[in-house]
Short mmCIF file of C-alpha atoms in Angstrom, two decimals:
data_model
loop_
_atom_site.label_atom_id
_atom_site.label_comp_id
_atom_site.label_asym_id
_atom_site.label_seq_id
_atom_site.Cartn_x
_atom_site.Cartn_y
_atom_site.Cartn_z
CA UNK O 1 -8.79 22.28 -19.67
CA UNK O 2 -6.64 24.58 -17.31
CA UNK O 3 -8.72 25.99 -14.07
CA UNK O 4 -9.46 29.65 -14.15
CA UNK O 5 -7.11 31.01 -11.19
CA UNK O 6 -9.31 33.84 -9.64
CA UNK O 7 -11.91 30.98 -8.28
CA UNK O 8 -12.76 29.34 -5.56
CA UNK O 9 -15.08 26.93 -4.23
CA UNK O 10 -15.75 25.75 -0.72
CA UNK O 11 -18.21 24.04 0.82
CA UNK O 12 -19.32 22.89 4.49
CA UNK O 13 -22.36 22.07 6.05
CA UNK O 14 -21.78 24.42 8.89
CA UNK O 15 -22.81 27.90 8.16
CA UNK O 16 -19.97 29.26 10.84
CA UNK O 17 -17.44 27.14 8.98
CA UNK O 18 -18.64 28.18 5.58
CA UNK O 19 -17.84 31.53 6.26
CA UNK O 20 -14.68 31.06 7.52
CA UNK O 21 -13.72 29.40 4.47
CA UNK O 22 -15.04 31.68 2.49
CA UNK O 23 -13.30 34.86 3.90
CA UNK O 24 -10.25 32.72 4.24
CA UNK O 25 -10.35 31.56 0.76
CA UNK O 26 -11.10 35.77 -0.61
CA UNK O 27 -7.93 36.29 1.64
CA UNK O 28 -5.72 34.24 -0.85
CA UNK O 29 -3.52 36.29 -3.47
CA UNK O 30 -4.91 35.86 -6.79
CA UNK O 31 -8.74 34.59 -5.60
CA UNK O 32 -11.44 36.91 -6.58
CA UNK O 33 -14.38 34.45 -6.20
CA UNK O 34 -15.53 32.51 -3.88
CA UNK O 35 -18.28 29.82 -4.45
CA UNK O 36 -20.29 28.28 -1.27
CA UNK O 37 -21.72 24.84 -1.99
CA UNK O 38 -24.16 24.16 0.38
CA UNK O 39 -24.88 20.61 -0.34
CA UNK O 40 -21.90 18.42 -0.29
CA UNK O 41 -23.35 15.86 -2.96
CA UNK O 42 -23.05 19.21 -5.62
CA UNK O 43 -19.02 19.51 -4.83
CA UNK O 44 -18.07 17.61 -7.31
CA UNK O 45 -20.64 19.12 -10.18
CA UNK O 46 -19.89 22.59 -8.92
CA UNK O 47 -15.94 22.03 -9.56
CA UNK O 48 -16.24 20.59 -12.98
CA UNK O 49 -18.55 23.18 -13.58
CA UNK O 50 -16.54 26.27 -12.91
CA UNK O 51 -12.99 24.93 -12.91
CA UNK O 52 -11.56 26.60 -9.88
CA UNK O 53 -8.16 26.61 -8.95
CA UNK O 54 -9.02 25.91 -5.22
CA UNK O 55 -11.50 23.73 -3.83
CA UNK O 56 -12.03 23.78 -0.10
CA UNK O 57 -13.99 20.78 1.37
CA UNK O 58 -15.34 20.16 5.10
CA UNK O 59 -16.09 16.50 4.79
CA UNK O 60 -19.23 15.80 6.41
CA UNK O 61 -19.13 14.15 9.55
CA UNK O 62 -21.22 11.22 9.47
CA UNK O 63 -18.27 10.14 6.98
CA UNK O 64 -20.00 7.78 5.11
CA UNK O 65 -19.78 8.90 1.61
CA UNK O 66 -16.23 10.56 2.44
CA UNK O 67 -13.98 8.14 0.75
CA UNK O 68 -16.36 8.02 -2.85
CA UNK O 69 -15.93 11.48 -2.51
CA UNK O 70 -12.46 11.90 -2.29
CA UNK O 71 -12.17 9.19 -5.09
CA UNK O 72 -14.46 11.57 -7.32
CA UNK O 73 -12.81 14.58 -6.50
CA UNK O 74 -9.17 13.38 -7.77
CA UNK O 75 -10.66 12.29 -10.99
CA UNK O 76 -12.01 15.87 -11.74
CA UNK O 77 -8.98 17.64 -12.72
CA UNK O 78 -5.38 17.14 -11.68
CA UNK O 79 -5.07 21.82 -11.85
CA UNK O 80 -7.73 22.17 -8.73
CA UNK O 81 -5.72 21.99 -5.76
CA UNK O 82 -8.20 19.80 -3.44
CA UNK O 83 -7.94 20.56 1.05
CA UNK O 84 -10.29 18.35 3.43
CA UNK O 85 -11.47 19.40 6.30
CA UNK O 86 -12.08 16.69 8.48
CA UNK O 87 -12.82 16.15 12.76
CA UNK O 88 -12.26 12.41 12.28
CA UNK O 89 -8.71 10.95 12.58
CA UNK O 90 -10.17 7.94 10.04
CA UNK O 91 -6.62 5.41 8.55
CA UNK O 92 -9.00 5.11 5.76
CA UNK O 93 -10.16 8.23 4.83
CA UNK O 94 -6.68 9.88 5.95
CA UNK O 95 -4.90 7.16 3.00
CA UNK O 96 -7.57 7.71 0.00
CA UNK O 97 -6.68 11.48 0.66
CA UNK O 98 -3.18 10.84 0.47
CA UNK O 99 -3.11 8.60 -2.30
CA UNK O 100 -5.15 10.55 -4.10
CA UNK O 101 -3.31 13.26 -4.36
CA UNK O 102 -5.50 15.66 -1.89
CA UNK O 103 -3.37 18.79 -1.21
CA UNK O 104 -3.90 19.54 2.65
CA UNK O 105 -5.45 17.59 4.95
CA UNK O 106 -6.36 19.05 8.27
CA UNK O 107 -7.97 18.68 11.30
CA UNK O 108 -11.03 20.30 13.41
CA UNK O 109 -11.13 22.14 15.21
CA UNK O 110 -7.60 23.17 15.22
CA UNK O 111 -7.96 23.62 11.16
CA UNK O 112 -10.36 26.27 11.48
CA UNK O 113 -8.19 28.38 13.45
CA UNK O 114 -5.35 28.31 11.81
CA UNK O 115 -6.65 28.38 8.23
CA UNK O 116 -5.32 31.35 6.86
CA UNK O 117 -1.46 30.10 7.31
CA UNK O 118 -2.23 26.36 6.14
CA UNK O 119 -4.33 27.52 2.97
CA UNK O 120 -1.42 29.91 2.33
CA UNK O 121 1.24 26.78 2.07
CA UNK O 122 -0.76 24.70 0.16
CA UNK O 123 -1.18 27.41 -2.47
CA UNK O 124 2.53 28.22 -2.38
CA UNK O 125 2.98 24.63 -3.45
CA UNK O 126 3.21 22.83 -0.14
CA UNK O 127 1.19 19.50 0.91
CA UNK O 128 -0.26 19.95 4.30
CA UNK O 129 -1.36 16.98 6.15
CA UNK O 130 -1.80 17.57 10.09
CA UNK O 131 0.46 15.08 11.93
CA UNK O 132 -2.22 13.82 14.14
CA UNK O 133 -3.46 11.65 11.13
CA UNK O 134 -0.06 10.01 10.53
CA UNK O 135 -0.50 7.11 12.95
CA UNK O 136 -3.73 5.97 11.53
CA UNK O 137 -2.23 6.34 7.62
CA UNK O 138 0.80 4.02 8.59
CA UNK O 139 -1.83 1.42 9.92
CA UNK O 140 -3.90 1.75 7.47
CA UNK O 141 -0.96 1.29 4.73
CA UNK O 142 -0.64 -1.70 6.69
CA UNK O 143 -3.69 -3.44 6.30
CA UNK O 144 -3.64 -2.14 2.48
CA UNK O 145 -0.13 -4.39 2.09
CA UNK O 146 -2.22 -7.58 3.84
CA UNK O 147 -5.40 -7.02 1.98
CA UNK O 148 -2.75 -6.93 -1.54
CA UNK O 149 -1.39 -9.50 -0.41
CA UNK O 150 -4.37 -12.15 0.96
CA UNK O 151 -6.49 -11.17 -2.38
CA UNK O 152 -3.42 -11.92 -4.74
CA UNK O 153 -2.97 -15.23 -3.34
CA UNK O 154 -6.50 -15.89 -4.00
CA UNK O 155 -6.99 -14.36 -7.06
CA UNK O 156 -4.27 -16.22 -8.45
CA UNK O 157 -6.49 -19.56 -8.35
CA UNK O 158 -9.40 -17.88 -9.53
CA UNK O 159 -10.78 -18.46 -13.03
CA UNK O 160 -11.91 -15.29 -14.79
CA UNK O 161 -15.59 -16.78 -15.13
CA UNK O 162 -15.51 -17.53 -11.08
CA UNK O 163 -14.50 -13.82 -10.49
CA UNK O 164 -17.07 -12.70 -12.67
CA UNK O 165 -19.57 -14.84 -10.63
CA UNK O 166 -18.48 -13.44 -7.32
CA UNK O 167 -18.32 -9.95 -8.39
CA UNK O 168 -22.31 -10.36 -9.77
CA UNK O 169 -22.76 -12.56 -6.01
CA UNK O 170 -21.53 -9.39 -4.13
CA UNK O 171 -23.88 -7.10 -6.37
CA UNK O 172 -26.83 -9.17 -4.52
CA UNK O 173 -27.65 -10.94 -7.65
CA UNK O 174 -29.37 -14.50 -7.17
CA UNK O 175 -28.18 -17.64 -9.00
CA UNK O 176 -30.46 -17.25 -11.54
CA UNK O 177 -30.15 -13.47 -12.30
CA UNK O 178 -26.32 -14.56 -12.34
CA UNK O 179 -27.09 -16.91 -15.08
CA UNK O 180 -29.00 -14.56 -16.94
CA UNK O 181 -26.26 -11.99 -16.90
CA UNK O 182 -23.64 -14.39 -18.32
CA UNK O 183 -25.89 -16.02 -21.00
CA UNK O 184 -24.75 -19.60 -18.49
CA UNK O 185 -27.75 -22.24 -16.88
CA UNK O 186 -28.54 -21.50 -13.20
CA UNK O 187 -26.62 -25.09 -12.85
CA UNK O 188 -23.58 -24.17 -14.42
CA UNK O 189 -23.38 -20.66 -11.80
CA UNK O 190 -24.01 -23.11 -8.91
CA UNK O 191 -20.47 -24.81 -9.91
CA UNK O 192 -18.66 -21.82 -9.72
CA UNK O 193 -20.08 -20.75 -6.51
CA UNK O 194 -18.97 -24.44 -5.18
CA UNK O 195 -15.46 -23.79 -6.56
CA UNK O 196 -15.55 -19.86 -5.40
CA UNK O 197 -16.59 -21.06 -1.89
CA UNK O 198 -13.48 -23.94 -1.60
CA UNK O 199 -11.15 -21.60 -2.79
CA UNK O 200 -12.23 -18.53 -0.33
CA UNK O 201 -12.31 -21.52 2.04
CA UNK O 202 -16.07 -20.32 3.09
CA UNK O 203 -19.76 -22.31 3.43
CA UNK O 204 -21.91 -19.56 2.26
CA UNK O 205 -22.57 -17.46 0.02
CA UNK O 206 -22.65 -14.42 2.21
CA UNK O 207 -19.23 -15.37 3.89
CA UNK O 208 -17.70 -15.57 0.34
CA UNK O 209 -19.03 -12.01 -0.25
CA UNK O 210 -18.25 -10.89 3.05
CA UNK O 211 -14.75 -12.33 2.29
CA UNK O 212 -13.85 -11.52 -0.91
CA UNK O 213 -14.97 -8.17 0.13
CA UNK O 214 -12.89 -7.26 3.12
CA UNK O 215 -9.58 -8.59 0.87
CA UNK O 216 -10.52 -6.28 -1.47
CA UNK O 217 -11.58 -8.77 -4.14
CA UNK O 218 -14.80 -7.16 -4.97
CA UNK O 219 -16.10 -4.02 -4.24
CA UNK O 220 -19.48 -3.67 -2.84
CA UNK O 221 -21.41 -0.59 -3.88
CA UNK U 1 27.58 -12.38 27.33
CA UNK U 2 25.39 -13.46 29.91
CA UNK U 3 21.64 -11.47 29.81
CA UNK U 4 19.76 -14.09 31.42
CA UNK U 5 21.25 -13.71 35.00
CA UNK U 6 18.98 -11.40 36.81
CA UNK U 7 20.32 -10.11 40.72
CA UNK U 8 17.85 -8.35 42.33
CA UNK U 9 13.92 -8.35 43.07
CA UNK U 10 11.28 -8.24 40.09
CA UNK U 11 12.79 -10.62 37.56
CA UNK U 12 13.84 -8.54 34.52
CA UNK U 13 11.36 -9.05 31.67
CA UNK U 14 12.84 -11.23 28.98
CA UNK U 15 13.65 -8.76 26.13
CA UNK U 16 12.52 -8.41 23.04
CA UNK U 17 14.74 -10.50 20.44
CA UNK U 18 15.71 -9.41 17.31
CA UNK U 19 17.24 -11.46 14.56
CA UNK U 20 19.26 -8.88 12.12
CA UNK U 21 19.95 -10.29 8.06
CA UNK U 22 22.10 -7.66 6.17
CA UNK U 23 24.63 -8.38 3.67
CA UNK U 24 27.29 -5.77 5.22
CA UNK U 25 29.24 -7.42 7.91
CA UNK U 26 29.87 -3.22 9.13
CA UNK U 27 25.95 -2.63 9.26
CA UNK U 28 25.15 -5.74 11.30
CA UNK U 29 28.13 -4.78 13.74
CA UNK U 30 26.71 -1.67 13.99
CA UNK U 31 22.86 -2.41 14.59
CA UNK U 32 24.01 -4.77 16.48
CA UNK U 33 25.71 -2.53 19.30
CA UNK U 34 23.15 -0.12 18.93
CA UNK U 35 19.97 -2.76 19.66
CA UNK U 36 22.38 -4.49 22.03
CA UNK U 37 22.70 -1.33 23.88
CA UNK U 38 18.74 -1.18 24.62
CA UNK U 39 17.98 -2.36 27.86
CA UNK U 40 14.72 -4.05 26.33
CA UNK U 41 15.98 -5.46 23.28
CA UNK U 42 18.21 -8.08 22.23
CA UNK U 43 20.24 -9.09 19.19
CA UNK U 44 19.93 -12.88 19.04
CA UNK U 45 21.74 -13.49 15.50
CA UNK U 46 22.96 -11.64 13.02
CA UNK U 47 22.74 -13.32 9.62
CA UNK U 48 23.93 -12.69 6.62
CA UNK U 49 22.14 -13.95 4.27
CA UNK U 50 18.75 -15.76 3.45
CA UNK U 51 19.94 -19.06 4.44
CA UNK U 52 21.45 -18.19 7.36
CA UNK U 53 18.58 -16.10 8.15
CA UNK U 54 16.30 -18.76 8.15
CA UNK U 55 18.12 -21.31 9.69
CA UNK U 56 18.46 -19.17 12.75
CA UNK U 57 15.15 -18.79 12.89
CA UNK U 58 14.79 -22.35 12.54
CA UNK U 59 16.64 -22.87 15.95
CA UNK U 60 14.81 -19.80 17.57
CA UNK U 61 12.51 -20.76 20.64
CA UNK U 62 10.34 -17.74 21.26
CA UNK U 63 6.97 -17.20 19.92
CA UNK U 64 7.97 -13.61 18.54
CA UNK U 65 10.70 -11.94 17.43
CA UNK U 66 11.29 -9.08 14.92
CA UNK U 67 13.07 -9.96 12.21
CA UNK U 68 15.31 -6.84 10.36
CA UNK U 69 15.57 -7.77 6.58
CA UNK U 70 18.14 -5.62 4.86
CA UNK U 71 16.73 -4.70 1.42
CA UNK U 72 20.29 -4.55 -0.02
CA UNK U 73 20.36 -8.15 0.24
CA UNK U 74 20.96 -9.22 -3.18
CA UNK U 75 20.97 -12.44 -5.51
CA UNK U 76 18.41 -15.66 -6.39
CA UNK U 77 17.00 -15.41 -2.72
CA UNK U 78 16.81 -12.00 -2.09
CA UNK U 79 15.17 -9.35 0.40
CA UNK U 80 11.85 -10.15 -1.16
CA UNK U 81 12.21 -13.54 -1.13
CA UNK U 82 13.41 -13.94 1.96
CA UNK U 83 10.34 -11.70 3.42
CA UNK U 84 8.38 -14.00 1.63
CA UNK U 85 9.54 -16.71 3.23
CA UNK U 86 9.54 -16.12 6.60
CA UNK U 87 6.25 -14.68 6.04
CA UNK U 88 4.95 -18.05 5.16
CA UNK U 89 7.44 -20.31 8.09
CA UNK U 90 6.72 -17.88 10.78
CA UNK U 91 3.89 -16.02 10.81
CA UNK U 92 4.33 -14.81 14.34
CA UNK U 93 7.34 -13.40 13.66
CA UNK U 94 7.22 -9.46 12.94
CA UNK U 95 8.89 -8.42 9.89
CA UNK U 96 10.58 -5.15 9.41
CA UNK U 97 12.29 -3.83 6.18
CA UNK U 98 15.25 -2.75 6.39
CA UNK U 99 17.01 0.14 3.77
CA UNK U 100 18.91 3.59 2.91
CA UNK U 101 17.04 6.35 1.48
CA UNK U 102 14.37 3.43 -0.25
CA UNK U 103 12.09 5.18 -2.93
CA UNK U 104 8.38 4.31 -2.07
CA UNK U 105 8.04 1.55 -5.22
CA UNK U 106 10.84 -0.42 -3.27
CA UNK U 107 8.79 -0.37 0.43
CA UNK U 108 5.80 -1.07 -1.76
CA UNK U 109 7.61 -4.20 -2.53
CA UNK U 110 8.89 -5.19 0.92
CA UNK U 111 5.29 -4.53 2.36
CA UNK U 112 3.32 -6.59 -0.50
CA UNK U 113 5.74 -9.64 0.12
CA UNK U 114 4.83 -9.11 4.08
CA UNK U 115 7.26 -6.89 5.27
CA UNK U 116 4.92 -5.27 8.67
CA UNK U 117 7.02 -2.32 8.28
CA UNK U 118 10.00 -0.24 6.94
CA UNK U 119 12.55 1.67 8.83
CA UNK U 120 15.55 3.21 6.86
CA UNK U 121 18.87 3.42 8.59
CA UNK U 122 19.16 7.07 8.28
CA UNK U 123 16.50 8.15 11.36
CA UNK U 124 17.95 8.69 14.30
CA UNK U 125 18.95 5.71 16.63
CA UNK U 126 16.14 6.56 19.00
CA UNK U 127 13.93 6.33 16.24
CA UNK U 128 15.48 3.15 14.86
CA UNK U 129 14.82 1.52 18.17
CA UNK U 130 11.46 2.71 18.70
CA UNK U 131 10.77 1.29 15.31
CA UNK U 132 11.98 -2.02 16.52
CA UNK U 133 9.64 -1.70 19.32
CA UNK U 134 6.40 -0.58 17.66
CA UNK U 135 7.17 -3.42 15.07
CA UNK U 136 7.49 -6.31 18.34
CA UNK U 137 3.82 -4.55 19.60
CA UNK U 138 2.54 -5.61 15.82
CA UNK U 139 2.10 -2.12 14.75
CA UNK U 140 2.77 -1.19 11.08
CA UNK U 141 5.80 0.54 10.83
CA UNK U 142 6.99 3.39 8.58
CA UNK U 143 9.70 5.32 9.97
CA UNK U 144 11.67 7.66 7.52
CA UNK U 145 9.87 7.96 4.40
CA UNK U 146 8.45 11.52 4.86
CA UNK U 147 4.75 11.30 5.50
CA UNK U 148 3.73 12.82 1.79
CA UNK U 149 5.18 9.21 0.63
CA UNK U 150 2.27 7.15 2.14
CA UNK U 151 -0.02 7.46 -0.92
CA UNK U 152 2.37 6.51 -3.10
CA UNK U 153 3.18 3.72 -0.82
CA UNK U 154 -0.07 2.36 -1.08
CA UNK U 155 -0.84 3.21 -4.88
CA UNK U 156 2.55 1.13 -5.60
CA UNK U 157 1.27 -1.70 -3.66
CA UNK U 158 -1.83 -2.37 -5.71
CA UNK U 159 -0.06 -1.54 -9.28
CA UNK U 160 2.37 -4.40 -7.67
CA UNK U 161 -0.52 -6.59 -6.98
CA UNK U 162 -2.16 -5.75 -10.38
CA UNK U 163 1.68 -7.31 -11.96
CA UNK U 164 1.93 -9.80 -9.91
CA UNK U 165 -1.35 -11.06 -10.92
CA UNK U 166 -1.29 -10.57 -14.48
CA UNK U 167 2.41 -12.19 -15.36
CA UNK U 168 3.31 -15.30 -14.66
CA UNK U 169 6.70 -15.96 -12.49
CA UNK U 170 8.77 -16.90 -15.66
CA UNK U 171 7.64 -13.44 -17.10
CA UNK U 172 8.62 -11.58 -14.20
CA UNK U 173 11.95 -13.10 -14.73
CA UNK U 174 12.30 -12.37 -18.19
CA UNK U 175 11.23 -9.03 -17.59
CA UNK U 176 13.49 -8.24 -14.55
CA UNK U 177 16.36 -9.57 -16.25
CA UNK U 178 15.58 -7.40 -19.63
CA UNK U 179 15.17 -4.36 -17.38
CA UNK U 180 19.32 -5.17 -16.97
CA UNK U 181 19.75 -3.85 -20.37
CA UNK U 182 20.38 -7.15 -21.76
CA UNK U 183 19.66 -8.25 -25.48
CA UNK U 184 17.10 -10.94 -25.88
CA UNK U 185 19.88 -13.29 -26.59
CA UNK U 186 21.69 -12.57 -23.88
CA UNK U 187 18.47 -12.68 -21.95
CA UNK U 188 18.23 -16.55 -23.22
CA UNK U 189 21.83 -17.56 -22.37
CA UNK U 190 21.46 -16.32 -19.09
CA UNK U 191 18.08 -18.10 -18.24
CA UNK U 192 19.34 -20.97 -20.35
CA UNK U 193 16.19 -20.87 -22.78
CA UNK U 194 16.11 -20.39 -26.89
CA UNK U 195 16.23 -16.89 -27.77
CA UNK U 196 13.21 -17.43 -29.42
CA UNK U 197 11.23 -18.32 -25.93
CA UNK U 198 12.63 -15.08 -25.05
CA UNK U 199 11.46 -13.20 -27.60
CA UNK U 200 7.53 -14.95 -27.09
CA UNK U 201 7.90 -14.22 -23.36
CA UNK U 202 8.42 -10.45 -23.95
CA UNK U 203 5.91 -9.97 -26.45
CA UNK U 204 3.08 -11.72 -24.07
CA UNK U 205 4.48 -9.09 -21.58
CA UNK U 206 4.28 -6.48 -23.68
CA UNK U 207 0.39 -6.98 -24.25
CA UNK U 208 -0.25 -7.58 -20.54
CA UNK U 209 1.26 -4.66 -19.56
CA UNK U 210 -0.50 -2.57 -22.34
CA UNK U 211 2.93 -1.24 -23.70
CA UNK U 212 4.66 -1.70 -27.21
CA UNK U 213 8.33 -1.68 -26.08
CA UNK U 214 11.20 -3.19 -23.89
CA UNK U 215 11.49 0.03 -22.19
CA UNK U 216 7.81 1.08 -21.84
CA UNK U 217 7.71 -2.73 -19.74
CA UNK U 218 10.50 -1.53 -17.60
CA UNK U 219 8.98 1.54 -17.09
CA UNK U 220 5.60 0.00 -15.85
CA UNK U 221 8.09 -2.63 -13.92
CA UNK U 222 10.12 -0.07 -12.41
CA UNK U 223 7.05 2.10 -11.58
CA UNK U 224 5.57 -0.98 -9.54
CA UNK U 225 8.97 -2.24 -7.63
CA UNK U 226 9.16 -4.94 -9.77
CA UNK U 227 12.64 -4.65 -11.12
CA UNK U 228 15.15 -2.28 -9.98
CA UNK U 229 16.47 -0.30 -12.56
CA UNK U 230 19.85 1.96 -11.55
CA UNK U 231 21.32 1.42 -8.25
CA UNK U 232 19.76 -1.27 -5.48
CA UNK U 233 17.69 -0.13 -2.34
#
């Protein structure tokens, strides 16, 4: 489906901000709408919806929710150029933006001010990420490369069935529930949490979450 | 040449070592003036290969040193290897990749094996010898891929992962050998395996990697760093 080239959306949970996008966005050559989204959590709805070819984004600031967001918003549709506003100079959040293929990245307050120039580059083809955040992306590539690497050497000696297990154990199922799930006796899950734990080189069930976890093993939703 | 000898008050800080592996004899000459030239950094060996590497290392007696792995380094136990491997003997030891114009699959590569950064000899020699320095105070180290590259970077370290996990080492073999151009037969000869192992080996790669041809599995290799298809680095 190709995005209708006239449209806009933006969204921020700062009415001053808001506006500025907004007028800044109207500004463009070619935009003729301009969408607000007040509530963040509608972003992603609001884009599939209307198919814009922009889609302007303060990120909120608590932050918490900012990396699933980012995530959803590069699966939506590869034509809507994607910018983040951010104030936090986050390694994380900076390399989920970059890898996934987020258009301009820039940073408050200075982002604000100088809107109108950086909106114009990214629509002209340009990517756009403010240098400040180019410390904390290198680091953060760097504990990517460790994580790769720490969870391949471990995966690598797990069974299928024992990854299975751990990835129910970090969803905060119980033995049982585990068993349940896998049509296996609550016996036969307590062997491949005794296995899991060896291999993860932990005691407890929590560490071997916590672990597998903070490799990158499992996610933890 | 005589560094240790310090005249004057505050004893000079011992420098920072550096042990430089590169396959060009005019590269290592080079670096080597250029680090030697630092007031903070020293050249203690310059290697030029993976043996040599690590048996300098071997006879090294400081707790940290960075370690410049030239990427063009070639044959059985090459760059990757040899990353690997010092990874694994000295884990103090900071590692930084060295290359010319590298695409982001092949610093994918050299960061997955535990390379703690890249640095490409094009930057500037200021640059080149802050990189050095960053890499001795354990930072991560990415100086001169442009920026934009990062995400890729990153993206090509977890499709590497995702290979390395999913084929076993003889089918990375097979597969980087195939990506040569090389007929199954001549694949066999050169591993010194029945044609007919070959042939098994490729098609178990084939449905791992989810593609239905030689070249679709070098593509996917290629894409993930795992084989280096046209010219090296």
């Amino acid at each position: 489906m190709t995005s209708d080239p006239t449209t806009a959306v933006v969204s921020s949970r700062y009415a001053v901000i808001e506006g500025v996008l907004r007028l800044t966005a109207a500004s463009l050559p070619g935009i003729e709408h301009v969408h607000p989204v007040k509530d963040l959590g509608q972003i992603v709805e609001e884009i599939e919806q209307r198919r814009p070819a922009l889609a302007v984004v303060d990120l909120d600031p608590a932050g918490s929710g900012s990396i699933a967001l980012i995530r959803k918003l590069s699966t939506v549709d590869p034509d809507v150029v994607v910018v983040l506003l951010t104030d936090r100079v986050d390694g994380s959040i900076t390399l989920e933006a970059m890898r996934s293929g987020v258009r301009g990245l820039l940073l408050k307050p200075d982002a604000v001010r100088d809107l109108a120039p950086s909106l114009r580059r990214v629509v002209s083809g340009e990517r756009v990420i403010d240098p400040a955040f180019e410390e904390s992306a290198v680091t953060s590539l760097g504990r990517v490369a460790r994580q790769a690497r720490e969870s391949s050497q471990i995966e690598a000696t797990l069974s299928p069935r024992e990854m299975e297990v751990l990835q129910l154990m970090g969803d905060g199922l119980t033995m049982r529930q585990i068993g349940r799930r896998l049509d296996i006796s609550a016996r036969t899950v307590e062997t491949h949490a005794t296995k899991l734990y060896r291999k993860l080189d932990v005691r407890t069930r929590v560490q071997a979450v916590s672990k597998a976890a903070s490799i990158g093993l499992i996610e933890l939703t | 040449m005589s560094r240790s000898a310090t005249s004057g008050a505050a004893p000079a800080r011992r420098r920072l070592g550096v042990v430089l592996v590169d396959p060009l004899p005019v590269v290592r000459a080079g670096l080597g003036l250029l680090i030697d030239g630092s007031e903070d950094l020293e050249v203690l060996s310059e290697p030029g290969d993976a043996d040599e590497a690590l048996d300098s290392l071997g006879r090294i007696r400081r707790s940290r040193v960075v370690v410049l792995v030239g990427l063009a380094l070639g044959g059985s136990q090459d760059a990757a290897w040899l990353i690997r491997t010092i990874r694994e003997r000295f884990p103090s030891h900071a590692i930084l990749a060295l290359g010319a114009d590298a695409d982001p699959a092949t610093i994918s590569h050299a960061l997955f094996v535990g390379a703690d950064g890249f640095v490409d000899k094009n930057v500037a020699p200021a640059d080149f010898l802050d990189a050095i320095r960053q890499s001795g105070d354990r930072q991560t180290v990415l100086v001169g891929p442009p920026m934009d590259t990062v995400g890729e970077i990153a993206n090509g370290i977890d499709r590497r992962k995702q290979i390395e996990l999913r084929l076993t080492e003889r089918e990375r073999e097979v597969l980087s050998v195939a990506a040569e151009g090389l007929t199954a037969r001549q694949i066999a000869g050169r591993l010194g395996v029945r044609e007919r192992t070959v042939t098994t080996h490729l098609g178990r790669i084939y449905g791992k990697l989810g593609v239905g041809t030689r070249l679709g599995a070098i593509r996917v290799a290629a894409r993930s760093g795992l084989v280096t298809v046209g010219t090296p680095e």
